[in-house]
Coordinates of C-alpha atoms and ligand atoms in Angstrom, one line a residue:
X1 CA 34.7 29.1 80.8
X2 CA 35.3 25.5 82.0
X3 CA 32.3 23.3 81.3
X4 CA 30.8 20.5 82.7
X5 CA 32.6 17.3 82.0
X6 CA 33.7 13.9 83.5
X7 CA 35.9 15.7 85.0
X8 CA 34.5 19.0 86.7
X9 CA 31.3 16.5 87.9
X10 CA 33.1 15.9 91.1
X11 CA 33.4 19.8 91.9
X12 CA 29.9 20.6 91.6
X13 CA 28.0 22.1 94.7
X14 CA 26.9 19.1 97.1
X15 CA 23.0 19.8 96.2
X16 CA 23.7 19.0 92.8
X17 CA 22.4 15.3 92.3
X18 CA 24.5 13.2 89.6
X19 CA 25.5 10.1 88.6
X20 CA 26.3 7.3 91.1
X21 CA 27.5 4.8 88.6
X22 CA 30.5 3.8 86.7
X23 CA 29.4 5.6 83.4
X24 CA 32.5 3.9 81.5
X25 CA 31.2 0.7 82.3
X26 CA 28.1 1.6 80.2
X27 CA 26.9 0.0 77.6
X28 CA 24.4 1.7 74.7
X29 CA 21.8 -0.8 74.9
X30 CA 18.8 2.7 73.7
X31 CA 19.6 4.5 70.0
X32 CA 17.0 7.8 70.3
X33 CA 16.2 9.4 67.0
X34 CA 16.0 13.4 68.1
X35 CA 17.8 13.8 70.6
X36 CA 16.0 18.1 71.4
X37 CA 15.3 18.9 74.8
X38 CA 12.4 16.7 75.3
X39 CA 14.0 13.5 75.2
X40 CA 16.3 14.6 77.9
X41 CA 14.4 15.6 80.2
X42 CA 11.8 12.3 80.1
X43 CA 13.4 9.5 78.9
X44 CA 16.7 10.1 78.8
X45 CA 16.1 10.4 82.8
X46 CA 14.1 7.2 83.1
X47 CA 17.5 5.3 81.7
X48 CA 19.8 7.2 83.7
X49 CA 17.4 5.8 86.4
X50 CA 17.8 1.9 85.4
X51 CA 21.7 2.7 85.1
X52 CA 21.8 4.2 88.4
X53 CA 19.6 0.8 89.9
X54 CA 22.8 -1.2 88.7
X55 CA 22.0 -2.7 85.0
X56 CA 24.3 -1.0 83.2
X57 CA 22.7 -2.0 79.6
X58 CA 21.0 1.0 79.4
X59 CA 23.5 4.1 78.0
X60 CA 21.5 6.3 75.4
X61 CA 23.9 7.0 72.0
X62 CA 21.3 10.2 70.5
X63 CA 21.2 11.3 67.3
X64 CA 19.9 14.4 65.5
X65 CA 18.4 13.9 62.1
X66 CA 18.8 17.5 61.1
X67 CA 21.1 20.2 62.8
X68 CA 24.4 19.5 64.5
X69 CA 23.9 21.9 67.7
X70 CA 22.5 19.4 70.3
X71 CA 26.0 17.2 69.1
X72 CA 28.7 20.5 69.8
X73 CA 27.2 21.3 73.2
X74 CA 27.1 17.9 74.4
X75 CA 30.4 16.9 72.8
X76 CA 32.5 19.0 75.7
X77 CA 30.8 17.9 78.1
X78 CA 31.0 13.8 77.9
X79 CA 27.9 13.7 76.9
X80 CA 26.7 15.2 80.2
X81 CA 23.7 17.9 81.3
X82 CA 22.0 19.1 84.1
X83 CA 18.2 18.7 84.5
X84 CA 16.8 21.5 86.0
X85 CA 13.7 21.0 87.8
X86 CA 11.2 24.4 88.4
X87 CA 8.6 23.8 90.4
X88 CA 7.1 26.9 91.4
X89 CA 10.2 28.5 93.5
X90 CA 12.3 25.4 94.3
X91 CA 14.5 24.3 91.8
X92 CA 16.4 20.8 91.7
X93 CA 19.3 20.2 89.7
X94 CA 20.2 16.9 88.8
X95 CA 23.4 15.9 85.9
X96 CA 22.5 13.3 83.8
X97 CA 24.5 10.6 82.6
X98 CA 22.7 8.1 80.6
X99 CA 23.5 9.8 76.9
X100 CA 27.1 8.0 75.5
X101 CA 27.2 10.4 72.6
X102 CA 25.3 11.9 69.8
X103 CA 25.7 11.1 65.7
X104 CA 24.2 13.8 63.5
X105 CA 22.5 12.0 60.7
X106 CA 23.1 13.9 58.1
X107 CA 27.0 14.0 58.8
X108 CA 27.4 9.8 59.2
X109 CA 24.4 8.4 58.3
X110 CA 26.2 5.0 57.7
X111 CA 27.9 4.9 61.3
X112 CA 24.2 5.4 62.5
X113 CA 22.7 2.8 61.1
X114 CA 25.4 0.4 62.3
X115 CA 24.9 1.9 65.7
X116 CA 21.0 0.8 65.3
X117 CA 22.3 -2.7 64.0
X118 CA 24.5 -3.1 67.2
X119 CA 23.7 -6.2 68.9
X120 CA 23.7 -4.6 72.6
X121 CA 20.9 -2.1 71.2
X122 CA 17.8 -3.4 72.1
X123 CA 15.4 -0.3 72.1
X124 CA 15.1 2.9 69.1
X125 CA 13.2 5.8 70.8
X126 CA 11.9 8.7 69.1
X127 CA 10.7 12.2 69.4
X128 CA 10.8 13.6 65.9
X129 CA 8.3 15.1 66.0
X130 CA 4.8 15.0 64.0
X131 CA 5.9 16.3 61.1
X132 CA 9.3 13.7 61.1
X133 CA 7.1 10.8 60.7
X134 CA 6.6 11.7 56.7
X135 CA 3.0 10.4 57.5
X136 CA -0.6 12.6 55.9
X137 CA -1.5 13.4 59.1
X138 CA -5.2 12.5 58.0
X139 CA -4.7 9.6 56.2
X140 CA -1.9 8.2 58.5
X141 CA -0.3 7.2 55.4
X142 CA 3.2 7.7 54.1
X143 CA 4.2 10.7 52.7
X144 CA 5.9 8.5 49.4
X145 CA 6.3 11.6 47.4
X146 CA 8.1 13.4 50.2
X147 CA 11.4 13.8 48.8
X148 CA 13.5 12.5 51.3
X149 CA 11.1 9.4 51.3
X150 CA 11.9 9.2 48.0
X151 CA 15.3 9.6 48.4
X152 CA 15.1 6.9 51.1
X153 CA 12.8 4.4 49.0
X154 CA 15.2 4.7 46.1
X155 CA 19.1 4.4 48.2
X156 CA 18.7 3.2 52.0
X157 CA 22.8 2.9 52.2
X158 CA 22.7 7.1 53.6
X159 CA 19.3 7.4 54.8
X160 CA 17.6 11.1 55.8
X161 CA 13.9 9.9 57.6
X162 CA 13.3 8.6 61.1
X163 CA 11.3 5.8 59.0
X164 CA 14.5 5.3 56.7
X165 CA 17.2 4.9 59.1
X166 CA 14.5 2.1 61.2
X167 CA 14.0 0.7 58.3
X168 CA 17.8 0.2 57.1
X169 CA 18.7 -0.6 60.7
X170 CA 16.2 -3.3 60.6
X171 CA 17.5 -4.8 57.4
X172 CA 21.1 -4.7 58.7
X173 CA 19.9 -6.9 61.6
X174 CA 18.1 -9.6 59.8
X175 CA 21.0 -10.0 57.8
X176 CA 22.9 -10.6 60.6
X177 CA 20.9 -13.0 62.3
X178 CA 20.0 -10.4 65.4
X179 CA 16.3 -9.6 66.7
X180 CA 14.6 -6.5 65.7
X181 CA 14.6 -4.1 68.1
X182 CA 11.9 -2.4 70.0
X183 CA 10.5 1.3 68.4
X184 CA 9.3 3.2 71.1
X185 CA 7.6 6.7 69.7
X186 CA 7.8 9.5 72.4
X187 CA 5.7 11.8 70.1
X188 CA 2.8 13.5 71.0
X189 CA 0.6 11.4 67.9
X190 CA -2.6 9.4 68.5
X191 CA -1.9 6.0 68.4
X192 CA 2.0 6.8 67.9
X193 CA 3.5 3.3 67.8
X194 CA 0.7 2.0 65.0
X195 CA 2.2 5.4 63.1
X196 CA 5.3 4.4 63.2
X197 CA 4.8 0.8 62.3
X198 CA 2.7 1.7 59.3
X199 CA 5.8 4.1 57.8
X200 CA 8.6 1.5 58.5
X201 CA 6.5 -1.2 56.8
X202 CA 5.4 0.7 54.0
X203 CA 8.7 1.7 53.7
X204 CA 10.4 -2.0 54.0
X205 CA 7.9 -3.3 51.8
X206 CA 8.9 -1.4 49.1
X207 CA 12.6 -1.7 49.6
X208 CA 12.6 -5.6 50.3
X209 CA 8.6 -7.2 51.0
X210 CA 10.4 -10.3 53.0
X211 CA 12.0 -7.9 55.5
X212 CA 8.2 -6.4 56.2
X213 CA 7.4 -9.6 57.1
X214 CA 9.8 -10.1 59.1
X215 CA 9.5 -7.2 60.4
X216 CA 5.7 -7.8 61.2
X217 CA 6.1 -11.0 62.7
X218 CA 9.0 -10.2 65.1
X219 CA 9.4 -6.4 65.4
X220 CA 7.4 -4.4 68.2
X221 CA 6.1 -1.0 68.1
X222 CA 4.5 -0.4 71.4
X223 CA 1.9 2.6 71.8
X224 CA 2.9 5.6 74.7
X225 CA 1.5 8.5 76.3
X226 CA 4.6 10.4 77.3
X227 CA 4.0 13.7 79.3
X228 CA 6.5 16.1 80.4
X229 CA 6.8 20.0 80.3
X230 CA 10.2 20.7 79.0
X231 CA 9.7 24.9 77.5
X232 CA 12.7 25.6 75.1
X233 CA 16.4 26.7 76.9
X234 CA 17.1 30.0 76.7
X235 CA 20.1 31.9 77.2
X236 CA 19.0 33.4 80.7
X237 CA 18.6 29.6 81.8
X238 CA 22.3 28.8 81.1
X239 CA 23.5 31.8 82.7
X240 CA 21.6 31.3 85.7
X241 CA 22.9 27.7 85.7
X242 CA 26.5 28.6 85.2
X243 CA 26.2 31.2 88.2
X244 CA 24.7 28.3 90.6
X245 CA 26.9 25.3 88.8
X246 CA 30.4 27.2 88.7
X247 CA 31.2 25.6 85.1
X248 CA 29.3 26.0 81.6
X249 CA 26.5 23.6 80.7
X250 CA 25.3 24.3 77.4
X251 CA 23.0 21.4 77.3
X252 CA 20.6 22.1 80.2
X253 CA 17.3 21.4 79.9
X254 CA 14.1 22.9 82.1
X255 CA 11.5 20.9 83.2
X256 CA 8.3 20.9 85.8
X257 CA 9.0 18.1 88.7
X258 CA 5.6 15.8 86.9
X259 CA 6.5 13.6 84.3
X260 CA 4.8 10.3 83.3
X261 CA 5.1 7.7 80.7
X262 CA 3.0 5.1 80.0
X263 CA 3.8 2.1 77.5
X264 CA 2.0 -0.6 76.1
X265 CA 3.4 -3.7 77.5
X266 CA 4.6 -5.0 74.0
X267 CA 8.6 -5.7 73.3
X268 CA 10.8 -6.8 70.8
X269 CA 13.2 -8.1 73.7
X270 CA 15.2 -7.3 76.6
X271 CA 14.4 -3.9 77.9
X272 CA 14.7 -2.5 81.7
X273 CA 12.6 -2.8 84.6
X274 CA 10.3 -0.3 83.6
X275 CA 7.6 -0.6 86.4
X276 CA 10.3 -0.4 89.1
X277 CA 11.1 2.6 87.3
X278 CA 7.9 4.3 87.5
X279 CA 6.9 3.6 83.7
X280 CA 3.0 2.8 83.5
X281 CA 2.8 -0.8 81.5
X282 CA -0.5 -1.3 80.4
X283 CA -2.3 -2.9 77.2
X284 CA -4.3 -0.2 76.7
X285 CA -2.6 3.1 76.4
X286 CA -5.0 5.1 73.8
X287 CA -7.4 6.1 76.7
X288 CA -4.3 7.8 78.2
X289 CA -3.5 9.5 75.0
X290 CA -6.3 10.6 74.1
X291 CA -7.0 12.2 77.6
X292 CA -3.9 13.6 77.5
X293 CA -4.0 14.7 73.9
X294 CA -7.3 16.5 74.2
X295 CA -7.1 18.2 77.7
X296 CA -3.3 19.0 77.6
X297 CA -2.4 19.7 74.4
X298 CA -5.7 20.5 73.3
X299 CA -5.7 23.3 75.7
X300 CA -1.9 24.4 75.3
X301 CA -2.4 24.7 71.9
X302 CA -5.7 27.1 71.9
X303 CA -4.2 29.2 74.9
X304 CA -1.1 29.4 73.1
X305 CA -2.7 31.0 69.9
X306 CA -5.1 32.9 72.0
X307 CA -2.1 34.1 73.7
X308 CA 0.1 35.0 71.1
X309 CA -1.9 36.6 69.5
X310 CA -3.4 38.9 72.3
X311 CA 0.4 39.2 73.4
X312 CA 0.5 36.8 75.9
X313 CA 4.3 35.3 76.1
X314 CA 4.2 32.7 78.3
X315 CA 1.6 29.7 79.3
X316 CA 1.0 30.5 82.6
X317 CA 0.5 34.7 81.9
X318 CA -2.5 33.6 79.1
X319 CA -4.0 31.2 82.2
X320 CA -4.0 34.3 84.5
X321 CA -6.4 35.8 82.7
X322 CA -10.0 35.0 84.0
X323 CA -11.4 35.2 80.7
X324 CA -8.9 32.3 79.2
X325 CA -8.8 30.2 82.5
X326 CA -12.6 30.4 82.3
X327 CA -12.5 29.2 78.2
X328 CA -10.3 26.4 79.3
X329 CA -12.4 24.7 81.6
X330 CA -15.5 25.1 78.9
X331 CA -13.2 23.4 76.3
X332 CA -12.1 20.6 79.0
X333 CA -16.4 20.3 79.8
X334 CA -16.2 19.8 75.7
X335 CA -13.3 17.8 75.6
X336 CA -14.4 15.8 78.2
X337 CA -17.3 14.0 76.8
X338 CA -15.3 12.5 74.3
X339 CA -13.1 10.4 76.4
X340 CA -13.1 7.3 77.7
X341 CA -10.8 7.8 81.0
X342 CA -8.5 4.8 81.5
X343 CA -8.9 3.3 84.9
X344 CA -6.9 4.8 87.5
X345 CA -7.4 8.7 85.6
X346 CA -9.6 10.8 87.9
X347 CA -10.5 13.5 84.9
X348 CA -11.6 15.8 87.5
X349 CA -8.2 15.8 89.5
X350 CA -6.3 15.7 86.5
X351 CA -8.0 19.0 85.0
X352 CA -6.9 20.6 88.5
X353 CA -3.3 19.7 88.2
X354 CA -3.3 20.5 84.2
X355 CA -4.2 24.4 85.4
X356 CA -1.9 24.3 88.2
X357 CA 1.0 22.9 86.0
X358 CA 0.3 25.7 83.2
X359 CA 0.4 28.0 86.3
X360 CA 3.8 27.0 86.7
X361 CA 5.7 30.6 86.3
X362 CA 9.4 29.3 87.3
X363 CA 9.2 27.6 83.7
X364 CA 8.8 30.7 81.8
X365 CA 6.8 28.3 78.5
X366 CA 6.4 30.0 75.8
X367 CA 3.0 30.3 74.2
X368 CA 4.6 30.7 70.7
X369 CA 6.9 27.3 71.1
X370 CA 3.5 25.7 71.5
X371 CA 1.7 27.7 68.4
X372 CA 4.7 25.8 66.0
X373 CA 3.7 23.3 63.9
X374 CA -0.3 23.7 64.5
X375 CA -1.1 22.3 61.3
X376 CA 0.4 18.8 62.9
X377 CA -1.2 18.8 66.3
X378 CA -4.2 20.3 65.2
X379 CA -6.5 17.2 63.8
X380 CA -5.5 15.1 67.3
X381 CA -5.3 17.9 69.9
X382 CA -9.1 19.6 68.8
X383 CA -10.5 18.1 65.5
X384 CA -11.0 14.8 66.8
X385 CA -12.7 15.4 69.7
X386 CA -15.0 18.3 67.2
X387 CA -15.9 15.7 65.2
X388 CA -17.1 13.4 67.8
X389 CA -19.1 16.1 69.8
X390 CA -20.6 16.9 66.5
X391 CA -21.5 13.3 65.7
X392 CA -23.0 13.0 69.4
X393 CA -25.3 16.3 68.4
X394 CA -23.4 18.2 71.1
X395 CA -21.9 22.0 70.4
X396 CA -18.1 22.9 69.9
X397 CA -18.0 26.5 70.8
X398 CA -14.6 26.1 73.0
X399 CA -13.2 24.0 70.4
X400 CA -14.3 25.9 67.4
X401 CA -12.7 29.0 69.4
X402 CA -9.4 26.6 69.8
X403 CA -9.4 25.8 65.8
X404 CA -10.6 29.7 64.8
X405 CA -7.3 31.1 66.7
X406 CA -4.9 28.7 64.4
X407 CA -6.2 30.2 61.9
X408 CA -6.1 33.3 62.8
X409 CA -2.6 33.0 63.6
X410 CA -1.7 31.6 59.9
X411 CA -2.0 35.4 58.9
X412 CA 1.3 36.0 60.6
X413 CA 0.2 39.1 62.1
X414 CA -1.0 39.5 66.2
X415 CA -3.7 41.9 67.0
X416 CA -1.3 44.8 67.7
X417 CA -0.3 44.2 64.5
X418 CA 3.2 42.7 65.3
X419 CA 4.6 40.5 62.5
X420 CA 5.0 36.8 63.2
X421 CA 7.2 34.2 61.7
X422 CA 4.9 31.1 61.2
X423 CA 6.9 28.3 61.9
X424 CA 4.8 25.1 60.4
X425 CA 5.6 23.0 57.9
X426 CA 2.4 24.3 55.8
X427 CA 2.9 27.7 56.6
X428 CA 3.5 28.3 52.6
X429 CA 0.3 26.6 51.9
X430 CA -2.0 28.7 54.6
X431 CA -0.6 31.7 53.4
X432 CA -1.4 31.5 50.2
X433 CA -4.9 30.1 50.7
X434 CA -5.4 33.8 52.6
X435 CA -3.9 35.5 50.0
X436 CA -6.4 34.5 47.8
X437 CA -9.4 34.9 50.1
X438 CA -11.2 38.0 49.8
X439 CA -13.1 38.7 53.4
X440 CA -13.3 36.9 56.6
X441 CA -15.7 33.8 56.0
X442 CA -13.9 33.6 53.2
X443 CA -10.4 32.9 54.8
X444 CA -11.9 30.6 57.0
X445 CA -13.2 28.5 54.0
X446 CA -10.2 28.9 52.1
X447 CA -8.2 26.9 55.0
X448 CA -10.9 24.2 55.8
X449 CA -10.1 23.4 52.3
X450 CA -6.3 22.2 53.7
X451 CA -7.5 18.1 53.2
X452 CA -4.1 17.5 55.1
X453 CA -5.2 18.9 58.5
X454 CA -9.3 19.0 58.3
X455 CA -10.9 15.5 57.2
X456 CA -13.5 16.2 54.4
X457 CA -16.5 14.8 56.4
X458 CA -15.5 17.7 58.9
X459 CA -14.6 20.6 56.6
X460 CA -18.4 19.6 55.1
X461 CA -20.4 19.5 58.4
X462 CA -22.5 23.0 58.2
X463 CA -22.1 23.3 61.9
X464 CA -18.8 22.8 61.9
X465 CA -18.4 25.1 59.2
X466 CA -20.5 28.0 60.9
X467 CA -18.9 27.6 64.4
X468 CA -15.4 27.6 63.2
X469 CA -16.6 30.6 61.1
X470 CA -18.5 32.2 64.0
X471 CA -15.3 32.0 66.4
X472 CA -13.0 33.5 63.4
X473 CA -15.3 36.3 63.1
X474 CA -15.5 37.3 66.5
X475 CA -12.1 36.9 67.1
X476 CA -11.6 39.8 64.3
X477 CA -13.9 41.7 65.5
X478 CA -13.0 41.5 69.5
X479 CA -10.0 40.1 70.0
X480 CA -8.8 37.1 71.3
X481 CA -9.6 37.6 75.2
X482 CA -13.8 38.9 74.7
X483 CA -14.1 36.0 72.0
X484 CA -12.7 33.7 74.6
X485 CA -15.1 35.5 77.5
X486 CA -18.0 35.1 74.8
X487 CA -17.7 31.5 74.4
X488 CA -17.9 30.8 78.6
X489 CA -21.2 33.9 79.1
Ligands
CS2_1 C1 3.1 21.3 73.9 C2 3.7 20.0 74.3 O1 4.6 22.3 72.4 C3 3.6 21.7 72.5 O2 2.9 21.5 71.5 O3 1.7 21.2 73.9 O4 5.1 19.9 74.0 C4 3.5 19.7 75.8 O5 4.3 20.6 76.6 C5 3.9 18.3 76.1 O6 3.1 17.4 75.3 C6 3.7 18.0 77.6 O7 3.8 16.7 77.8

């Protein structure tokens, strides 16, 4: 089947939108570490959009630190994809041009590095996700015994971390005289540019202390809130595409119409127009993360173990039913108290368009996408706010609810006894904590033990304890959706 290409754009049904520049004069002025699905439908877009407005410095080259696959489907096609946008039953198709290419890491780590070091570059995104920062996620610290750290720490000429190939980048620009560029995190992490910062300069101070200076003194790591549903493409979606596109697009990506960004107004150097491009500059971003962190993902991630595990696929089947929608406005009343909305954030209007964006069922999310890598979101998305309830004397039944289904899914197992693949970097870890627990309180205890995911103060409080172990238990006992109808009585 012919795919989509340079040269089959111009065939493409008139409502297809698509690039109204000259795409060869281009130049790759953003290198984006992890180039999955997420990047391409939120950032990726917001470039195509300065490209489109006439400055032409703003081609994405992507790279994949791991597996080759994002590489071979955009290879064929120039480097083009359509965006599909589902937003209840319209759909909006749009091809994107901004991405010049995508280097695989592991293949040519040297020819990324000098891609970083290019003097047109002027901006490293990433979206690595939490776990591809090498970082204790409750320490913030980095991981120096990871292997690949190691590995990095010891040979930067072929490096394997997002941290390593920053930091080698960096050191290939001060030797040639160039300014560092801007690292701009696209991760869902609390304070994600101060993450990032800490790992590259731990990193670069170990390798070379005067290129941490440097890199303190002139590099910039602003913080983000980034915000975007983008659920996983699935082989239906690219199907359905090819029927309405007449040629093959395997890199498609699915999205719902919102999307936001918000940076802090801290660069390196040049970068677009990013206000006339609808990016939020502001100095303080953490208010936006943590609202967004707590009520979004906080939410997505206890609906989606809730869900799974009652045998709920997708997001908005699990919000359909009363007794969840109902638990996730008692966990937003919860989460709620711990924020300090940013001006301009109306908490109550957003809460209505979070439930009517997981209500989206043209996006087909799935709750087990969302349930990966728990032990990484968890301490941002529900601990954080637990532990500041708790500090304020206030209950976390919603929450505890939220942080007893995680665990709960860590056995592997849903309530109708279907098996589960675990898919989180700990999943060893919590599996063999339950192996060696004999009984229900005792499970719980065994995995509050996990220092890397529950801070000590926390896994100590005796309220945090018994409501944890209170949820846990009466999720055994009645399932998923009466615990959840419990917590809201
Ligand atoms: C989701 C997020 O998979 C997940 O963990 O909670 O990817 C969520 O869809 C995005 O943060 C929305 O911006």
């Amino acid at each position: 089947m012919t795919r989509l290409s340079d040269q089959t754009l111009a065939g493409l049904p008139a409502e297809v939108a698509r690039p109204g520049y000259d795409r060869a004069a281009a130049k790759t002025g953003v290198v984006h570490l992890g180039i999955g699905a997420f990047h391409r439908a939120h950032q990726a877009v917001v470039f195509d959009d300065a490209l489109a407005s006439g400055d032409l410095r703003w081609g994405v080259l992507g790279a994949s630190l791991r597996s080759p696959g994002v590489r071979d489907q955009l290879d064929p096609q120039d480097g083009l994809y359509t965006l599909v946008v589902r937003d209840g039953a319209e759909e909006h198709l749009r091809v994107i041009g901004a991405c010049r290419g995508v280097l695989v890491g592991p293949e040519k780590p040297a020819a990324l590095v000098a891609a970083m070091a290019d003097a047109d570059v002027h901006i490293v995104t990433l979206t690595v996700t939490e776990k591809g920062y090498r970082l204790d996620p409750t320490t913030g610290e980095l991981l120096m015994d990871d292997p690949e750290v190691a590995a990095d720490l010891a040979d930067l000429s072929a490096p394997r971390t997002a941290p390593g190939f920053i930091v080698a980048a960096l050191r290939e620009r001060k030797a040639r005289g160039l300014r560092p560029f801007t690292v701009i995190s696209c991760d869902n992490l609390p304070h994600n540019g101060k993450r990032i910062r800490a790992g590259v300069l731990a990193m670069a101070r170990r390798v070379e202390p005067a290129l941490a200076d440097w890199i303190e003194a002139e590099g910039a790591f602003p913080q983000t809130m980034i915000d975007r549903i983008v659920p996983a493409t699935t082989p239906d979606d690219v199907a359905r595409l090819e029927a309405r596109l007449g040629v093959r697009d395997e890199g498609m990506v699915k999205a719902e119409l919102f999307t936001q960004w918000v940076i802090e107004n801290r660069f390196a150097g040049e970068r677009p127009d990013f206000a006339a491009l609808g990016v939020q500059l502001t100095d303080a971003v953490e208010p936006w993360e943590d609202a967004k962190l707590r009520l979004l993902n906080g939410a997505h991630s206890a609906v989606a173990y809730l869900g799974a595990l009652s045998g709920y696929e997708h997001v908005h089947e699990a919000v359909a039913v009363p007794a969840f929608r109902a638990f996730i406005e008692a966990l937003w009343d919860e989460a709620e108290t711990t924020l300090n909305p940013p001006p301009g954030l109306n908490i109550a209007a957003y809460r209505a368009e979070l439930m009517a964006r997981f209500s989206n069922s043209a996006l087909m999310h799935r709750t087990r996408q969302i349930a990966m890598d728990g032990s990484q979101k968890l301490p941002q998305r529900l601990l954080a706010g637990a532990a500041e309830r708790l500090a304020a004397g206030q209950d976390i039944k919603a929450m505890a609810l939220g942080i007893a289904a995680w665990m709960r899914w860590q056995s592997g197992v849903t309530e109708s006894g279907e098996a589960v693949v675990v898919d989180d970097p700990l999943a060893g870890r919590t599996a063999g904590l339950l192996a060696g627990a004999d009984g229900e309180e005792a499970k719980v205890a065994a995995l509050l033990t996990l220092s890397a995911v529950f801070p000590s103060a926390l896994a100590a409080d005796p309220r945090f304890v018994e409501a944890v172990t209170g949820a846990y238990l009466s999720l055994s006992a009645n399932g998923a959706v009466e615990a959840a109808r419990r917590v809201t009585e």
